[in-house]
Short mmCIF file of N, CA, C and O in Angstrom, two decimals:
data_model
loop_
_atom_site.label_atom_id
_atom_site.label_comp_id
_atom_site.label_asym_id
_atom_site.label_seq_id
_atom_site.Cartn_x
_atom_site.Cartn_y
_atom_site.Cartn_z
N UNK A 26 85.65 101.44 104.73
CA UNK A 26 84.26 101.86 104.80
C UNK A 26 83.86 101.94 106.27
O UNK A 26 84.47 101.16 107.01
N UNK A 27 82.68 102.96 107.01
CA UNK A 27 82.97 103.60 108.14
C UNK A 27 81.93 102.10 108.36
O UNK A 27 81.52 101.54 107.34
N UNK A 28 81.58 101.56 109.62
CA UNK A 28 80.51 100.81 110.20
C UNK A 28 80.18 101.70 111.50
O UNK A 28 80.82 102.26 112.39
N UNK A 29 78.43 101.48 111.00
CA UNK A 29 78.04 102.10 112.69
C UNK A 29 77.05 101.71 113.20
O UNK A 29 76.63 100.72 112.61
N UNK A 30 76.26 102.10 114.31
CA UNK A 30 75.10 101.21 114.61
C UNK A 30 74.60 102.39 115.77
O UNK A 30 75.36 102.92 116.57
N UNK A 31 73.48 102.60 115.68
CA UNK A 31 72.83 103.20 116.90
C UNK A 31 72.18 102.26 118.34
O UNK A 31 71.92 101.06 118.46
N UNK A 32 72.08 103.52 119.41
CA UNK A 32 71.66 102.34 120.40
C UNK A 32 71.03 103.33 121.47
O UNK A 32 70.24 104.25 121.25
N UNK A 33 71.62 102.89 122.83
CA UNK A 33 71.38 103.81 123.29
C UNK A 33 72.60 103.55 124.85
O UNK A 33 72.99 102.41 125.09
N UNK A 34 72.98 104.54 125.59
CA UNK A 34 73.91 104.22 126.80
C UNK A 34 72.78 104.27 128.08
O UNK A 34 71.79 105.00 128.17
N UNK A 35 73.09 103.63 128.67
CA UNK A 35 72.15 103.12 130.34
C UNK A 35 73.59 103.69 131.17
O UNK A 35 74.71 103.32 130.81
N UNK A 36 73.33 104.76 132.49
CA UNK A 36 73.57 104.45 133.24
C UNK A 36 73.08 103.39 134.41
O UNK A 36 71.93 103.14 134.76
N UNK A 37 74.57 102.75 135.00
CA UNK A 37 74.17 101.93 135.61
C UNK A 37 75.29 102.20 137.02
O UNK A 37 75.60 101.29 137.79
N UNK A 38 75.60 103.09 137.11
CA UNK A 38 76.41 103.39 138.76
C UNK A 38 76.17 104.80 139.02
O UNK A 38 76.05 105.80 138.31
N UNK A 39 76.15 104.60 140.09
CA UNK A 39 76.31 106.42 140.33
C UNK A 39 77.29 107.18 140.53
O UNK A 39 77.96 107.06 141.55
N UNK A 40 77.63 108.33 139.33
CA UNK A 40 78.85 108.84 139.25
C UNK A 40 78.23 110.37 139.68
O UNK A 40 78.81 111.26 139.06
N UNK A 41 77.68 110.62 140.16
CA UNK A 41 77.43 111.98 140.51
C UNK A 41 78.47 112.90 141.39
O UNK A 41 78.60 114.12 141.29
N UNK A 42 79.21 112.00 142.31
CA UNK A 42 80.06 112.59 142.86
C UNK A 42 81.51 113.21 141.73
O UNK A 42 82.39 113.95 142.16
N UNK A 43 81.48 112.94 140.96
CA UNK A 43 82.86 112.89 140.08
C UNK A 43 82.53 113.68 138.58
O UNK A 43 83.37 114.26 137.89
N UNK A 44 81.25 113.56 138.31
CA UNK A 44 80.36 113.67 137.16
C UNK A 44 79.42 114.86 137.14
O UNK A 44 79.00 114.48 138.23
N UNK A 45 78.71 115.96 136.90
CA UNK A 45 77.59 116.59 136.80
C UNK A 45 76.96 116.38 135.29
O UNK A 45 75.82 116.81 135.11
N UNK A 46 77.44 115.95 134.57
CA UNK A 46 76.30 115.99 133.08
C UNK A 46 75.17 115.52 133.35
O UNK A 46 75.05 114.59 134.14
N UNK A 47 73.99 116.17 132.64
CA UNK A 47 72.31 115.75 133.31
C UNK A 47 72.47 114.57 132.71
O UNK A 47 72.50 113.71 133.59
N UNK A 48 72.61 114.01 131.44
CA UNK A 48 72.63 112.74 130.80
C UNK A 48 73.30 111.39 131.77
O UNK A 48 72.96 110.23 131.55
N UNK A 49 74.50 111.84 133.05
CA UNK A 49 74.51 110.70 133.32
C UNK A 49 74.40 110.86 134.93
O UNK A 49 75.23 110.39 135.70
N UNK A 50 73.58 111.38 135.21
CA UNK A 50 72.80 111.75 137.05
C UNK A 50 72.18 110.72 137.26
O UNK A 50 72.46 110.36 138.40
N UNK A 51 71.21 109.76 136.61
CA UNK A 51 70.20 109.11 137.13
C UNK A 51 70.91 107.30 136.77
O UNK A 51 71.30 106.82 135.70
N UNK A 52 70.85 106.76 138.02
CA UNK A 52 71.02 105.27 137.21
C UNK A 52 69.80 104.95 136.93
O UNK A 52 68.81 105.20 137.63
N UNK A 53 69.82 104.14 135.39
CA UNK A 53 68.59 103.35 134.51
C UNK A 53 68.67 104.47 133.46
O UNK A 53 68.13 104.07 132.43
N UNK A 54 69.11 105.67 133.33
CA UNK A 54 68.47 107.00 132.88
C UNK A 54 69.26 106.25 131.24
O UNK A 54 70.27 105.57 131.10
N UNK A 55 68.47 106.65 130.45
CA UNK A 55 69.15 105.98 128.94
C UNK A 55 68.64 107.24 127.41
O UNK A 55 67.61 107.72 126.92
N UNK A 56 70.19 107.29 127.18
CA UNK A 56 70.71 108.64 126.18
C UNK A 56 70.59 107.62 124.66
O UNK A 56 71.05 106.49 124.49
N UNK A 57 70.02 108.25 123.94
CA UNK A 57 70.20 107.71 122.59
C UNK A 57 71.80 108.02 122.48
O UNK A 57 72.38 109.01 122.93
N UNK A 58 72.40 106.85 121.71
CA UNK A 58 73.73 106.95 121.10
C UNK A 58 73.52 106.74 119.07
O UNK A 58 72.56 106.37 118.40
N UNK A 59 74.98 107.22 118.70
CA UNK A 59 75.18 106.62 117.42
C UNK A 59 76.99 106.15 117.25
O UNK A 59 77.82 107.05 117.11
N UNK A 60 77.39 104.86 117.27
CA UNK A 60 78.39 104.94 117.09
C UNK A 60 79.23 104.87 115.56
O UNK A 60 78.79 104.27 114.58
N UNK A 61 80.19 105.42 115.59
CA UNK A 61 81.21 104.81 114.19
C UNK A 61 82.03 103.77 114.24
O UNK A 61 81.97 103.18 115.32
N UNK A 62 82.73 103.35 113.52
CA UNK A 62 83.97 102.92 113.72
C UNK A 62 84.73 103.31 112.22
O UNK A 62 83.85 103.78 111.50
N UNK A 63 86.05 103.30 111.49
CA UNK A 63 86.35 103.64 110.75
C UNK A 63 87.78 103.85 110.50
O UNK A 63 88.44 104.17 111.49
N UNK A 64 88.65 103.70 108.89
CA UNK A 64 89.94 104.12 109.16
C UNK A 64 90.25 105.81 109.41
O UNK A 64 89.66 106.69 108.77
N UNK A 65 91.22 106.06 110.39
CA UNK A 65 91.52 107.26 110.40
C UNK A 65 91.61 108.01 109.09
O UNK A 65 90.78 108.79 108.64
N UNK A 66 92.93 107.60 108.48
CA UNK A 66 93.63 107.94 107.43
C UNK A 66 93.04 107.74 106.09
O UNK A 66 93.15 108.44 105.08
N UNK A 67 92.39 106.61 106.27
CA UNK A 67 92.03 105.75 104.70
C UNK A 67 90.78 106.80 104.10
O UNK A 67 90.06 107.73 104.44
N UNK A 68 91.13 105.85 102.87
CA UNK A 68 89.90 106.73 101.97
C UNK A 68 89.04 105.42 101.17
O UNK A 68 89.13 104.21 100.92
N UNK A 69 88.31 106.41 101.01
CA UNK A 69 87.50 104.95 99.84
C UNK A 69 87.90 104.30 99.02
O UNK A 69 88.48 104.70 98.01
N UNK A 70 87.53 102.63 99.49
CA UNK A 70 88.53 101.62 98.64
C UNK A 70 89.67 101.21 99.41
O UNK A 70 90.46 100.36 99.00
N UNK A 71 89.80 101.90 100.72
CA UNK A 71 91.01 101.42 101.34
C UNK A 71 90.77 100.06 101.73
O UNK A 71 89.71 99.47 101.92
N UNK A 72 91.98 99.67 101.83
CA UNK A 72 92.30 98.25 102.59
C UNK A 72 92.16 98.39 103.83
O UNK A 72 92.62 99.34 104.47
N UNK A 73 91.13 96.89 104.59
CA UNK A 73 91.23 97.31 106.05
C UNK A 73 92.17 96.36 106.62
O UNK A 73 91.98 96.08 107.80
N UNK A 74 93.50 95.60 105.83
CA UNK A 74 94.72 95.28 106.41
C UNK A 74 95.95 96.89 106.28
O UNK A 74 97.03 97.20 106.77
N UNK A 75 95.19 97.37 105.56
CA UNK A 75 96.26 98.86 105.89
C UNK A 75 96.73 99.03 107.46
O UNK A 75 96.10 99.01 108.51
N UNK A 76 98.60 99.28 107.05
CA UNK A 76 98.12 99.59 108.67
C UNK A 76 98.25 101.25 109.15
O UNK A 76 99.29 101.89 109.36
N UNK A 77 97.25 101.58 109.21
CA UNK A 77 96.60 102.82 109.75
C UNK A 77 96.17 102.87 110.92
O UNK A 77 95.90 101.92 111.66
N UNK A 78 96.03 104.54 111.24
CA UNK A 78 94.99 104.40 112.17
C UNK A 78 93.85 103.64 112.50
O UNK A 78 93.70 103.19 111.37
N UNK A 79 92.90 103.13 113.16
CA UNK A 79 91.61 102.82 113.35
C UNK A 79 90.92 103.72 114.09
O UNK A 79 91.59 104.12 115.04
N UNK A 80 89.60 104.29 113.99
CA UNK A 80 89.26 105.11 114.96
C UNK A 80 87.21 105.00 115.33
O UNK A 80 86.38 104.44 114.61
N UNK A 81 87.04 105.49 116.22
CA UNK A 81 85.91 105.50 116.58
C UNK A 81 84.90 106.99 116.72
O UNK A 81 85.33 108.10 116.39
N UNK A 82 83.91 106.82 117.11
CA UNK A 82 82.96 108.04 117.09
C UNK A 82 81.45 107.81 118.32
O UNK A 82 80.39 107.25 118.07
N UNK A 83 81.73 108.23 119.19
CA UNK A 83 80.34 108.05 119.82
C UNK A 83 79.26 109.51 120.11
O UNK A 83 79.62 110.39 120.89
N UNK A 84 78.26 109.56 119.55
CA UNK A 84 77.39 111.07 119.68
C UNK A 84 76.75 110.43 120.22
O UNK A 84 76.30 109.38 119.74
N UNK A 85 76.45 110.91 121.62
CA UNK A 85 75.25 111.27 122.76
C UNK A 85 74.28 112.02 122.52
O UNK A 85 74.64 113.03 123.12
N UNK A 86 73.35 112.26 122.09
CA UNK A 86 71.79 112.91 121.94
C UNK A 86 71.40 113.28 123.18
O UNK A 86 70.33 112.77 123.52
N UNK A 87 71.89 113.95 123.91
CA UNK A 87 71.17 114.81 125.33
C UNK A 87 70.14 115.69 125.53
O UNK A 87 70.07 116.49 124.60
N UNK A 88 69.22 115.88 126.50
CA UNK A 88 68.90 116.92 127.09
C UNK A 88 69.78 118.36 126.47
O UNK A 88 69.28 119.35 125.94
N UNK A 89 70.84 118.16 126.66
CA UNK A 89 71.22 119.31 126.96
C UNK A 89 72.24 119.81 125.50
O UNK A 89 72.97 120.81 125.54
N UNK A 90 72.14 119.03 124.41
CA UNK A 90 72.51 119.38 123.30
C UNK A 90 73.07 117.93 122.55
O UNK A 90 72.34 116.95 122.67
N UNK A 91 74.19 117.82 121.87
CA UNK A 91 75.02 116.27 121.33
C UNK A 91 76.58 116.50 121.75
O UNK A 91 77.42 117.37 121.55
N UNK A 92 76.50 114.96 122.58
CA UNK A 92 78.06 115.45 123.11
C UNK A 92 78.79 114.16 122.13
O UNK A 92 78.12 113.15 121.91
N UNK A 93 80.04 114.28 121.62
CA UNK A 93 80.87 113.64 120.74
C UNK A 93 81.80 113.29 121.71
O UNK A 93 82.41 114.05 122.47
N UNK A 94 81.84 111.89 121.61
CA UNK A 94 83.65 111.53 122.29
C UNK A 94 83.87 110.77 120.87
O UNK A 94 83.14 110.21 120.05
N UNK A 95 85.30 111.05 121.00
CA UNK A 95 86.15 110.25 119.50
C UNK A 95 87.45 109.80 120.27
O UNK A 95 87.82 110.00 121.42
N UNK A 96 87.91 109.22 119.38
CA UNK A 96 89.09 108.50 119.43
C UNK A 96 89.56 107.19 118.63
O UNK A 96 88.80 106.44 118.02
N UNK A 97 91.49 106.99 118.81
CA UNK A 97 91.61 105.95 117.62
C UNK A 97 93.07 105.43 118.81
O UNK A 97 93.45 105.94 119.87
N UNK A 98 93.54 104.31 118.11
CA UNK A 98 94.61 103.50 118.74
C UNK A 98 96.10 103.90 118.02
O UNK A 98 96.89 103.14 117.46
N UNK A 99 96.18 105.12 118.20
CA UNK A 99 97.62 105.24 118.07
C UNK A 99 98.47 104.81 119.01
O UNK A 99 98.05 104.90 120.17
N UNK A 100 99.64 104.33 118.82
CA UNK A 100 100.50 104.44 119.94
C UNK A 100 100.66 105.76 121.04
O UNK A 100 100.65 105.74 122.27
N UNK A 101 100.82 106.87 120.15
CA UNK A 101 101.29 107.93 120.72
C UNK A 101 100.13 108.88 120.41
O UNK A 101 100.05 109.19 119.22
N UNK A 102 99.19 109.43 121.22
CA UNK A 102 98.27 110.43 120.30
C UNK A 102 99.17 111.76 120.95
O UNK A 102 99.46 111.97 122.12
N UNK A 103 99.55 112.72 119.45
CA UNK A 103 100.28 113.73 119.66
C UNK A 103 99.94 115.29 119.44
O UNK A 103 100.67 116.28 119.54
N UNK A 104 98.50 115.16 119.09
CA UNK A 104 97.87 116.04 119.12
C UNK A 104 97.26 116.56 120.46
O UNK A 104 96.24 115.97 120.81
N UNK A 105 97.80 117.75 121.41
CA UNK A 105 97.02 117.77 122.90
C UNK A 105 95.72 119.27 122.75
O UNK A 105 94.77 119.53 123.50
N UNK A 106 96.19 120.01 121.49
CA UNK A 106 94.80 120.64 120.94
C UNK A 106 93.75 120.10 120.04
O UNK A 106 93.94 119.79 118.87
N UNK A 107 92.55 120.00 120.72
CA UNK A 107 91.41 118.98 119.69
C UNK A 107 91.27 119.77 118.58
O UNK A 107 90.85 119.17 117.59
N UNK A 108 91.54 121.18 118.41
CA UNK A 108 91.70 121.88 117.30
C UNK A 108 92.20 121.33 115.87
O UNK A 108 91.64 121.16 114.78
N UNK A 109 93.75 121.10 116.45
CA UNK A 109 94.24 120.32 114.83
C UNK A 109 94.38 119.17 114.81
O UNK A 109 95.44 118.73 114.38
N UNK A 110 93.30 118.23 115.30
CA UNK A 110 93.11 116.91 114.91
C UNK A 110 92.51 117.25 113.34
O UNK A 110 93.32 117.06 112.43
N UNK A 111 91.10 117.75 112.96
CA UNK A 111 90.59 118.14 111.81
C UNK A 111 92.48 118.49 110.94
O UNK A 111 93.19 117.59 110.51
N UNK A 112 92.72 119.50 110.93
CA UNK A 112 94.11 119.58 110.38
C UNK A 112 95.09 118.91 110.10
O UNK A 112 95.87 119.19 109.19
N UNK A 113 95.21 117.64 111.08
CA UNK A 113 96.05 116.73 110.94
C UNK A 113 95.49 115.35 109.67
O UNK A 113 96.21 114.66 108.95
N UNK A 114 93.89 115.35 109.79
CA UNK A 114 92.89 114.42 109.19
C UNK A 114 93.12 115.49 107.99
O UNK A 114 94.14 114.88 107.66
N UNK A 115 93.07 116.39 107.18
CA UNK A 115 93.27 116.83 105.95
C UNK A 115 94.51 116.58 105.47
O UNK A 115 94.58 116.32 104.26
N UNK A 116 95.52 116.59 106.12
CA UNK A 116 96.78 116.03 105.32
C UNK A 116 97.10 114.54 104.91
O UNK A 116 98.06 114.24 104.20
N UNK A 117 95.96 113.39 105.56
CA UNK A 117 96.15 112.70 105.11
C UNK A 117 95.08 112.00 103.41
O UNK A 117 94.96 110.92 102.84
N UNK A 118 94.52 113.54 103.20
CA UNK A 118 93.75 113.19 102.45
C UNK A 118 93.96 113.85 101.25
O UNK A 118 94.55 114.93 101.16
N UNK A 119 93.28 112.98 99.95
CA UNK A 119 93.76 113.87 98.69
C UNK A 119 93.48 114.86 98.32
O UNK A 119 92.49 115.39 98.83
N UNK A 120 94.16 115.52 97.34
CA UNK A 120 93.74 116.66 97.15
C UNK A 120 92.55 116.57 96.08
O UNK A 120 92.82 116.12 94.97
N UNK A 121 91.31 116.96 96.34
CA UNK A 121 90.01 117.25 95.32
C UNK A 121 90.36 117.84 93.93
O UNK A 121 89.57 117.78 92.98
N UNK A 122 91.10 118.17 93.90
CA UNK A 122 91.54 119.06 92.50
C UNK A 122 92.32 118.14 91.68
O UNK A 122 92.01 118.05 90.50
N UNK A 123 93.48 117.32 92.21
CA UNK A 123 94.08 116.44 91.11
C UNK A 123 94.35 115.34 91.69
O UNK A 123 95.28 114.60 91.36
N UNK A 124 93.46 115.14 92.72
CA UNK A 124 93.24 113.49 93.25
C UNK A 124 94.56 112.59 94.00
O UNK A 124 94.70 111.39 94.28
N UNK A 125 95.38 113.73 94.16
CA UNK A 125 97.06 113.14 94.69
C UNK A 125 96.88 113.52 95.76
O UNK A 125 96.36 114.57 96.16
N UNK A 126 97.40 112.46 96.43
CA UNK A 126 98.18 113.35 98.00
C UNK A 126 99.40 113.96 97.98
O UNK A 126 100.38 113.54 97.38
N UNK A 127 99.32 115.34 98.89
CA UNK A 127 99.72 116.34 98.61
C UNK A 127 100.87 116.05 100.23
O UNK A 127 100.34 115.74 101.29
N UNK A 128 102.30 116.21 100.12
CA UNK A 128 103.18 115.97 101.41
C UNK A 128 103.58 117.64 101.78
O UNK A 128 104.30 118.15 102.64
N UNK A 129 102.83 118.12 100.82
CA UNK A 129 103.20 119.98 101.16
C UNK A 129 102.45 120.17 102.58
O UNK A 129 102.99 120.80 103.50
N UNK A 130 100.84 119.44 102.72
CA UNK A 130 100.28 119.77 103.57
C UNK A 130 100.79 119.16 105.04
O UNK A 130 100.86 119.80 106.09
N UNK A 131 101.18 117.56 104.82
CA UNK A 131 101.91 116.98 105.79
C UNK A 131 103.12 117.96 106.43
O UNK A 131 102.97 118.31 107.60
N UNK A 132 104.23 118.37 105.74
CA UNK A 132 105.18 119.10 105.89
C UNK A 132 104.81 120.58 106.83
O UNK A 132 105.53 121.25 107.57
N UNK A 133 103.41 120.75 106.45
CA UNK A 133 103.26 122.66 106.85
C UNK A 133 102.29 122.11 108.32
O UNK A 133 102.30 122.87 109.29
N UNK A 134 101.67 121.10 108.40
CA UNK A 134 101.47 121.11 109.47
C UNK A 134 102.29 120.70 110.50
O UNK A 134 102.06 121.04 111.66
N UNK A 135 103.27 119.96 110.17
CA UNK A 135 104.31 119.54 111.14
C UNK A 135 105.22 121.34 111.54
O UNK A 135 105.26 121.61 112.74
N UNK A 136 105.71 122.13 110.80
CA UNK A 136 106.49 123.28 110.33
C UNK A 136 105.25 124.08 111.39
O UNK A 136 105.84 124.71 112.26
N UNK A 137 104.11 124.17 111.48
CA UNK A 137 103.21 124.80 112.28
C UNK A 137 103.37 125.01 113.32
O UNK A 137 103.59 126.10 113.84
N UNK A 138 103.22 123.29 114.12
CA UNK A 138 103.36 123.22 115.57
C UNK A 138 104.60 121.79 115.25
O UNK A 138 104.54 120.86 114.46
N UNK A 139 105.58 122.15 116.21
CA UNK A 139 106.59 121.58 116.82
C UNK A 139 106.66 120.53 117.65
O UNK A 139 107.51 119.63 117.66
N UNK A 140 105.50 120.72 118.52
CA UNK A 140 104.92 119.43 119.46
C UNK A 140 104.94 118.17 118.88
O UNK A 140 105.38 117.08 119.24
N UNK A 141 104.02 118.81 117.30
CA UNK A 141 103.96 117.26 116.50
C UNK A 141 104.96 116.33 116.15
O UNK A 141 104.76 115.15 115.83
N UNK A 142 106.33 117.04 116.25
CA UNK A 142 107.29 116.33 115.57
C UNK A 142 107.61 115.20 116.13
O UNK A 142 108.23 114.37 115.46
N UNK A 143 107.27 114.94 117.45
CA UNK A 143 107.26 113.45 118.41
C UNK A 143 106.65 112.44 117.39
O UNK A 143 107.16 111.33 117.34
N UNK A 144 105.56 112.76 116.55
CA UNK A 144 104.99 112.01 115.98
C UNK A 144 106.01 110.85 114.82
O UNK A 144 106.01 109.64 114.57
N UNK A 145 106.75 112.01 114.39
CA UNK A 145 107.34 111.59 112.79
C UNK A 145 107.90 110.41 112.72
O UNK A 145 108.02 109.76 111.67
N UNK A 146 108.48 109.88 114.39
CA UNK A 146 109.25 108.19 114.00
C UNK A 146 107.89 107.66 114.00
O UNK A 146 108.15 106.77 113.19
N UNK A 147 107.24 107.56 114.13
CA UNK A 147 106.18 106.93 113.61
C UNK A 147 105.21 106.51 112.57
O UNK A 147 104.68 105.44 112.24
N UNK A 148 105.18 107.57 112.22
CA UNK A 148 105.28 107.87 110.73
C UNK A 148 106.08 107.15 109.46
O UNK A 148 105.68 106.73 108.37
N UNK A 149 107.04 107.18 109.93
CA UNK A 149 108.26 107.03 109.16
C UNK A 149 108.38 105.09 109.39
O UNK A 149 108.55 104.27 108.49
N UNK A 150 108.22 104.82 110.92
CA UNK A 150 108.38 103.12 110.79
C UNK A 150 107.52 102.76 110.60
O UNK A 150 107.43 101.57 110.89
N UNK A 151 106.14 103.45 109.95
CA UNK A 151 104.92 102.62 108.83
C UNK A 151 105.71 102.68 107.94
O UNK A 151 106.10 101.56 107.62
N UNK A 152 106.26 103.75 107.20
CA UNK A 152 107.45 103.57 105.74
C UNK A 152 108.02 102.16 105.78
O UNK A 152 107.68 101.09 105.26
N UNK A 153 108.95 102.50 106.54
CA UNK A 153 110.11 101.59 106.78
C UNK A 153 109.19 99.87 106.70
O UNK A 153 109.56 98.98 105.93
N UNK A 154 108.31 99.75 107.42
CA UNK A 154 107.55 98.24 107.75
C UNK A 154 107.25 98.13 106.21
O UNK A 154 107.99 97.47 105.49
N UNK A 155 106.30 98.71 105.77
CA UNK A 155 105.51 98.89 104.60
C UNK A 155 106.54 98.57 103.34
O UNK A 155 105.94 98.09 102.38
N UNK A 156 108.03 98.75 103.12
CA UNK A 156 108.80 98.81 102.68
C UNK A 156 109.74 97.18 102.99
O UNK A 156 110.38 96.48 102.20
N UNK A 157 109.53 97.06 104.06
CA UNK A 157 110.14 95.43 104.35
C UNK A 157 109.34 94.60 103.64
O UNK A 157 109.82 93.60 103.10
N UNK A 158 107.88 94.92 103.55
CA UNK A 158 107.22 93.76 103.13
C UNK A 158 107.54 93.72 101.76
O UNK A 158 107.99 92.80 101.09
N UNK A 159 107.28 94.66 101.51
CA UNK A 159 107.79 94.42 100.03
C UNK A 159 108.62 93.97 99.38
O UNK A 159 108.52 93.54 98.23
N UNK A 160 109.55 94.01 100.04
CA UNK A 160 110.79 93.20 99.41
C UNK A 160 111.24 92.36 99.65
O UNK A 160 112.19 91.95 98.98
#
């Protein structure tokens, strides 16, 4: 289940030299936030000893529109287009129609892009762990 909490971010140094966003020009200057936290992978009802991804969500409310930073604690993040992150987050999810997870989709996005395949020992030694315990 996702947890979040709103707030707000304070600058408190001056990054102007390194930085231009109007939201962080002024020190004291303070942006409404909303954060998440949440499993990557999991679905409702998941276990939060699963071991999955974990991931986060922060939306900035600006002047100048809503800026999103995300992120999660993979070892390896192997996605370097923010494009098929969304793509990569549908394969780990069921299918709406007959409630299974589907490894066709896992398979075609790996078969897509090639880059990803760095990923798969990883993948694979959640199997493997997940599989020790058990027995």
């Amino acid at each position: 289940m996702p947890l979040g909490a709103f707030g707000y971010f304070e600058v408190t140094h001056d990054i102007t030299d390194v930085c231009c966003a109007d939201f962080l020009n002024t020190i004291g200057k303070r942006t409404p936030i909303a954060v998440r936290f949440s499993t990557v992978g999991g679905e409702s009802g998941s276990a939060d000893s699963a071991r999955d991804p974990r991931g986060f969500a922060v939306k900035f409310y600006t002047n100048e529109g809503n800026y999103d930073l995300v992120g999660n604690n993979t070892p390896i993040f192997f996605i370097r287009d923010p494009v098929l992150f969304p793509h990569f987050i549908h394969t780990q999810k069921r299918n709406p129609v007959t409630n299974l997870k589907t490894p066709i989709c896992f398979g075609t996005l790996f078969h897509c892009d090639l880059k990803l395949v760095i990923k798969l020992p990883f993948f694979f030694q959640i199997v493997v762990y997940r599989l020790a315990i058990v027995t």
